[in-house]
Amino acid sequence: METLDRVLVTLEGGIAGDYRGGMKGKPYRRQVTLIERGDWTAALAEIDADIPWQERRANLLIDGLDLPQTRGVRLRIGDDVVLEITRETDPCERMDTLAPGLERALLPDWRGGACAMVIQGGTIAVGDAIRIET
């Protein structure tokens, strides 16, 4: 995993450089994964661990917005990118290899994050506004 300050998001491939974004047919409903900073922090506090968020292997860390826990809700990031929430991102057993109990700590209330598909592509950058589309 690497962290980037700016990245291209496309309909065909999701986040540029992430091979999972273009997998499994059209449209792939797990092109982009998102996790809230507050949820990650809460899960780590629950198990008394300190692990960088990118170890979760989510594509985007969201801060300042409570991610909707509803399929079909659309998010706009920056001026151009629109994502549609498709489902919860289920934490896997790999989380317990990072810290015992982490998988379970990520289970409540979509703490493990949300999966989304790209509705409209563009470039996003750290600090871009993110909002729920109405």
PDB file of C-alpha atoms in Angstrom:
ATOM      1  CA  MET A   1       0.000   0.000   0.000  1.00  0.00           C
ATOM      2  CA  GLU A   2       1.085   3.526  -0.707  1.00  0.00           C
ATOM      3  CA  THR A   3      -0.447   6.846   0.199  1.00  0.00           C
ATOM      4  CA  LEU A   4      -0.884   9.468  -2.493  1.00  0.00           C
ATOM      5  CA  ASP A   5      -1.768  13.154  -2.360  1.00  0.00           C
ATOM      6  CA  ARG A   6      -3.590  13.088  -5.715  1.00  0.00           C
ATOM      7  CA  VAL A   7      -5.022  10.281  -7.847  1.00  0.00           C
ATOM      8  CA  LEU A   8      -7.089   9.651 -10.960  1.00  0.00           C
ATOM      9  CA  VAL A   9     -10.410   7.800 -10.545  1.00  0.00           C
ATOM     10  CA  THR A  10     -11.999   6.195 -13.625  1.00  0.00           C
ATOM     11  CA  LEU A  11     -15.183   4.329 -14.499  1.00  0.00           C
ATOM     12  CA  GLU A  12     -13.159   1.445 -15.913  1.00  0.00           C
ATOM     13  CA  GLY A  13     -10.500   1.040 -13.257  1.00  0.00           C
ATOM     14  CA  GLY A  14     -11.511   2.802 -10.049  1.00  0.00           C
ATOM     15  CA  ILE A  15      -8.481   4.283  -8.297  1.00  0.00           C
ATOM     16  CA  ALA A  16      -5.514   4.461 -10.706  1.00  0.00           C
ATOM     17  CA  GLY A  17      -2.979   1.791  -9.848  1.00  0.00           C
ATOM     18  CA  ASP A  18      -5.370  -0.407  -7.831  1.00  0.00           C
ATOM     19  CA  TYR A  19      -5.879  -3.598  -9.828  1.00  0.00           C
ATOM     20  CA  ARG A  20      -9.055  -4.453  -7.876  1.00  0.00           C
ATOM     21  CA  GLY A  21     -10.847  -1.406  -9.279  1.00  0.00           C
ATOM     22  CA  GLY A  22     -11.274  -2.968 -12.712  1.00  0.00           C
ATOM     23  CA  MET A  23     -12.126  -6.526 -11.703  1.00  0.00           C
ATOM     24  CA  LYS A  24     -15.198  -8.716 -11.997  1.00  0.00           C
ATOM     25  CA  GLY A  25     -17.325  -7.356 -14.771  1.00  0.00           C
ATOM     26  CA  LYS A  26     -18.975  -4.063 -15.525  1.00  0.00           C
ATOM     27  CA  PRO A  27     -19.760  -2.312 -13.324  1.00  0.00           C
ATOM     28  CA  TYR A  28     -17.655  -3.739 -10.521  1.00  0.00           C
ATOM     29  CA  ARG A  29     -19.342  -2.758  -7.269  1.00  0.00           C
ATOM     30  CA  ARG A  30     -16.147  -2.726  -5.200  1.00  0.00           C
ATOM     31  CA  GLN A  31     -14.075  -0.361  -7.300  1.00  0.00           C
ATOM     32  CA  VAL A  32     -13.297   1.939  -4.383  1.00  0.00           C
ATOM     33  CA  THR A  33     -13.236   1.249  -0.655  1.00  0.00           C
ATOM     34  CA  LEU A  34     -13.607   3.983   1.930  1.00  0.00           C
ATOM     35  CA  ILE A  35     -13.107   4.053   5.687  1.00  0.00           C
ATOM     36  CA  GLU A  36     -13.821   6.816   8.190  1.00  0.00           C
ATOM     37  CA  ARG A  37     -10.933   8.086  10.280  1.00  0.00           C
ATOM     38  CA  GLY A  38     -13.171   8.088  13.368  1.00  0.00           C
ATOM     39  CA  ASP A  39     -14.221   4.468  12.868  1.00  0.00           C
ATOM     40  CA  TRP A  40     -10.620   3.327  12.413  1.00  0.00           C
ATOM     41  CA  THR A  41      -9.563   5.251  15.521  1.00  0.00           C
ATOM     42  CA  ALA A  42     -12.457   3.804  17.567  1.00  0.00           C
ATOM     43  CA  ALA A  43     -11.655   0.235  16.519  1.00  0.00           C
ATOM     44  CA  LEU A  44      -7.985   0.672  17.432  1.00  0.00           C
ATOM     45  CA  ALA A  45      -8.867   2.233  20.791  1.00  0.00           C
ATOM     46  CA  GLU A  46     -11.100  -0.750  21.533  1.00  0.00           C
ATOM     47  CA  ILE A  47      -8.166  -3.149  21.183  1.00  0.00           C
ATOM     48  CA  ASP A  48      -5.481  -0.718  22.406  1.00  0.00           C
ATOM     49  CA  ALA A  49      -3.494  -0.722  19.161  1.00  0.00           C
ATOM     50  CA  ASP A  50      -1.762   1.865  16.994  1.00  0.00           C
ATOM     51  CA  ILE A  51      -1.775   0.873  13.313  1.00  0.00           C
ATOM     52  CA  PRO A  52      -1.636   3.181  10.261  1.00  0.00           C
ATOM     53  CA  TRP A  53      -4.990   3.371   8.435  1.00  0.00           C
ATOM     54  CA  GLN A  54      -3.557   2.160   5.138  1.00  0.00           C
ATOM     55  CA  GLU A  55      -2.978  -1.255   6.729  1.00  0.00           C
ATOM     56  CA  ARG A  56      -6.766  -1.641   6.461  1.00  0.00           C
ATOM     57  CA  ARG A  57      -6.153  -1.610   2.699  1.00  0.00           C
ATOM     58  CA  ALA A  58      -8.981   0.832   2.067  1.00  0.00           C
ATOM     59  CA  ASN A  59      -8.509   3.169  -0.884  1.00  0.00           C
ATOM     60  CA  LEU A  60      -9.703   6.369   0.763  1.00  0.00           C
ATOM     61  CA  LEU A  61      -9.616   7.658   4.339  1.00  0.00           C
ATOM     62  CA  ILE A  62     -12.599   9.921   4.976  1.00  0.00           C
ATOM     63  CA  ASP A  63     -12.467  12.601   7.652  1.00  0.00           C
ATOM     64  CA  GLY A  64     -15.253  14.950   8.663  1.00  0.00           C
ATOM     65  CA  LEU A  65     -18.151  13.009   7.107  1.00  0.00           C
ATOM     66  CA  ASP A  66     -20.186  10.153   8.533  1.00  0.00           C
ATOM     67  CA  LEU A  67     -20.264   7.691   5.649  1.00  0.00           C
ATOM     68  CA  PRO A  68     -23.829   6.653   4.801  1.00  0.00           C
ATOM     69  CA  GLN A  69     -24.589   3.041   5.660  1.00  0.00           C
ATOM     70  CA  THR A  70     -27.084   2.763   2.822  1.00  0.00           C
ATOM     71  CA  ARG A  71     -26.675   1.231  -0.611  1.00  0.00           C
ATOM     72  CA  GLY A  72     -27.305   3.622  -3.473  1.00  0.00           C
ATOM     73  CA  VAL A  73     -26.222   6.815  -1.694  1.00  0.00           C
ATOM     74  CA  ARG A  74     -23.909   8.894  -3.847  1.00  0.00           C
ATOM     75  CA  LEU A  75     -20.875  10.826  -2.664  1.00  0.00           C
ATOM     76  CA  ARG A  76     -19.176  13.653  -4.539  1.00  0.00           C
ATOM     77  CA  ILE A  77     -15.469  14.092  -3.891  1.00  0.00           C
ATOM     78  CA  GLY A  78     -13.956  17.336  -5.116  1.00  0.00           C
ATOM     79  CA  ASP A  79     -15.567  18.840  -8.196  1.00  0.00           C
ATOM     80  CA  ASP A  80     -15.870  15.790 -10.427  1.00  0.00           C
ATOM     81  CA  VAL A  81     -15.760  12.355  -8.805  1.00  0.00           C
ATOM     82  CA  VAL A  82     -19.049  10.677  -7.877  1.00  0.00           C
ATOM     83  CA  LEU A  83     -19.127   7.326  -6.088  1.00  0.00           C
ATOM     84  CA  GLU A  84     -22.155   5.197  -5.232  1.00  0.00           C
ATOM     85  CA  ILE A  85     -22.139   3.152  -2.016  1.00  0.00           C
ATOM     86  CA  THR A  86     -22.800  -0.486  -2.903  1.00  0.00           C
ATOM     87  CA  ARG A  87     -22.251  -2.343   0.367  1.00  0.00           C
ATOM     88  CA  GLU A  88     -20.337  -2.620   3.608  1.00  0.00           C
ATOM     89  CA  THR A  89     -16.662  -3.583   3.414  1.00  0.00           C
ATOM     90  CA  ASP A  90     -16.412  -6.719   5.502  1.00  0.00           C
ATOM     91  CA  PRO A  91     -13.287  -6.935   7.630  1.00  0.00           C
ATOM     92  CA  CYS A  92     -11.334 -10.140   7.068  1.00  0.00           C
ATOM     93  CA  GLU A  93      -9.150 -12.388   9.187  1.00  0.00           C
ATOM     94  CA  ARG A  94      -6.097 -10.486   7.937  1.00  0.00           C
ATOM     95  CA  MET A  95      -7.058  -7.744  10.410  1.00  0.00           C
ATOM     96  CA  ASP A  96      -6.323 -10.108  13.297  1.00  0.00           C
ATOM     97  CA  THR A  97      -2.821 -10.665  11.921  1.00  0.00           C
ATOM     98  CA  LEU A  98      -2.285  -6.932  12.378  1.00  0.00           C
ATOM     99  CA  ALA A  99      -3.673  -6.963  15.927  1.00  0.00           C
ATOM    100  CA  PRO A 100      -5.682  -9.577  17.797  1.00  0.00           C
ATOM    101  CA  GLY A 101      -9.346  -8.568  17.965  1.00  0.00           C
ATOM    102  CA  LEU A 102      -9.180  -6.002  15.151  1.00  0.00           C
ATOM    103  CA  GLU A 103     -11.500  -7.934  12.833  1.00  0.00           C
ATOM    104  CA  ARG A 104     -14.206  -7.996  15.510  1.00  0.00           C
ATOM    105  CA  ALA A 105     -13.601  -4.345  16.452  1.00  0.00           C
ATOM    106  CA  LEU A 106     -14.323  -3.365  12.827  1.00  0.00           C
ATOM    107  CA  LEU A 107     -17.661  -5.225  12.629  1.00  0.00           C
ATOM    108  CA  PRO A 108     -20.151  -2.852  14.338  1.00  0.00           C
ATOM    109  CA  ASP A 109     -21.872  -0.107  12.339  1.00  0.00           C
ATOM    110  CA  TRP A 110     -19.825  -0.484   9.132  1.00  0.00           C
ATOM    111  CA  ARG A 111     -16.591   0.416  10.965  1.00  0.00           C
ATOM    112  CA  GLY A 112     -14.742  -1.651   8.378  1.00  0.00           C
ATOM    113  CA  GLY A 113     -15.809   0.854   5.716  1.00  0.00           C
ATOM    114  CA  ALA A 114     -17.933   0.988   2.594  1.00  0.00           C
ATOM    115  CA  CYS A 115     -17.526  -0.285  -0.949  1.00  0.00           C
ATOM    116  CA  ALA A 116     -18.445   1.953  -3.858  1.00  0.00           C
ATOM    117  CA  MET A 117     -18.531   1.998  -7.626  1.00  0.00           C
ATOM    118  CA  VAL A 118     -17.483   4.947  -9.744  1.00  0.00           C
ATOM    119  CA  ILE A 119     -20.356   6.856 -11.336  1.00  0.00           C
ATOM    120  CA  GLN A 120     -18.269   9.784 -12.588  1.00  0.00           C
ATOM    121  CA  GLY A 121     -14.477   9.864 -12.781  1.00  0.00           C
ATOM    122  CA  GLY A 122     -11.927  12.603 -12.335  1.00  0.00           C
ATOM    123  CA  THR A 123      -9.001  13.494 -10.127  1.00  0.00           C
ATOM    124  CA  ILE A 124      -9.203  13.688  -6.342  1.00  0.00           C
ATOM    125  CA  ALA A 125      -6.692  15.045  -3.857  1.00  0.00           C
ATOM    126  CA  VAL A 126      -6.098  15.050  -0.123  1.00  0.00           C
ATOM    127  CA  GLY A 127      -8.264  17.787   1.365  1.00  0.00           C
ATOM    128  CA  ASP A 128     -10.965  17.716  -1.332  1.00  0.00           C
ATOM    129  CA  ALA A 129     -14.465  18.305  -0.035  1.00  0.00           C
ATOM    130  CA  ILE A 130     -16.688  15.245   0.178  1.00  0.00           C
ATOM    131  CA  ARG A 131     -20.430  15.487   0.380  1.00  0.00           C
ATOM    132  CA  ILE A 132     -23.562  13.428   0.003  1.00  0.00           C
ATOM    133  CA  GLU A 133     -25.345  14.034  -3.295  1.00  0.00           C
ATOM    134  CA  THR A 134     -29.078  14.688  -3.112  1.00  0.00           C
TER     135      THR A 134
END
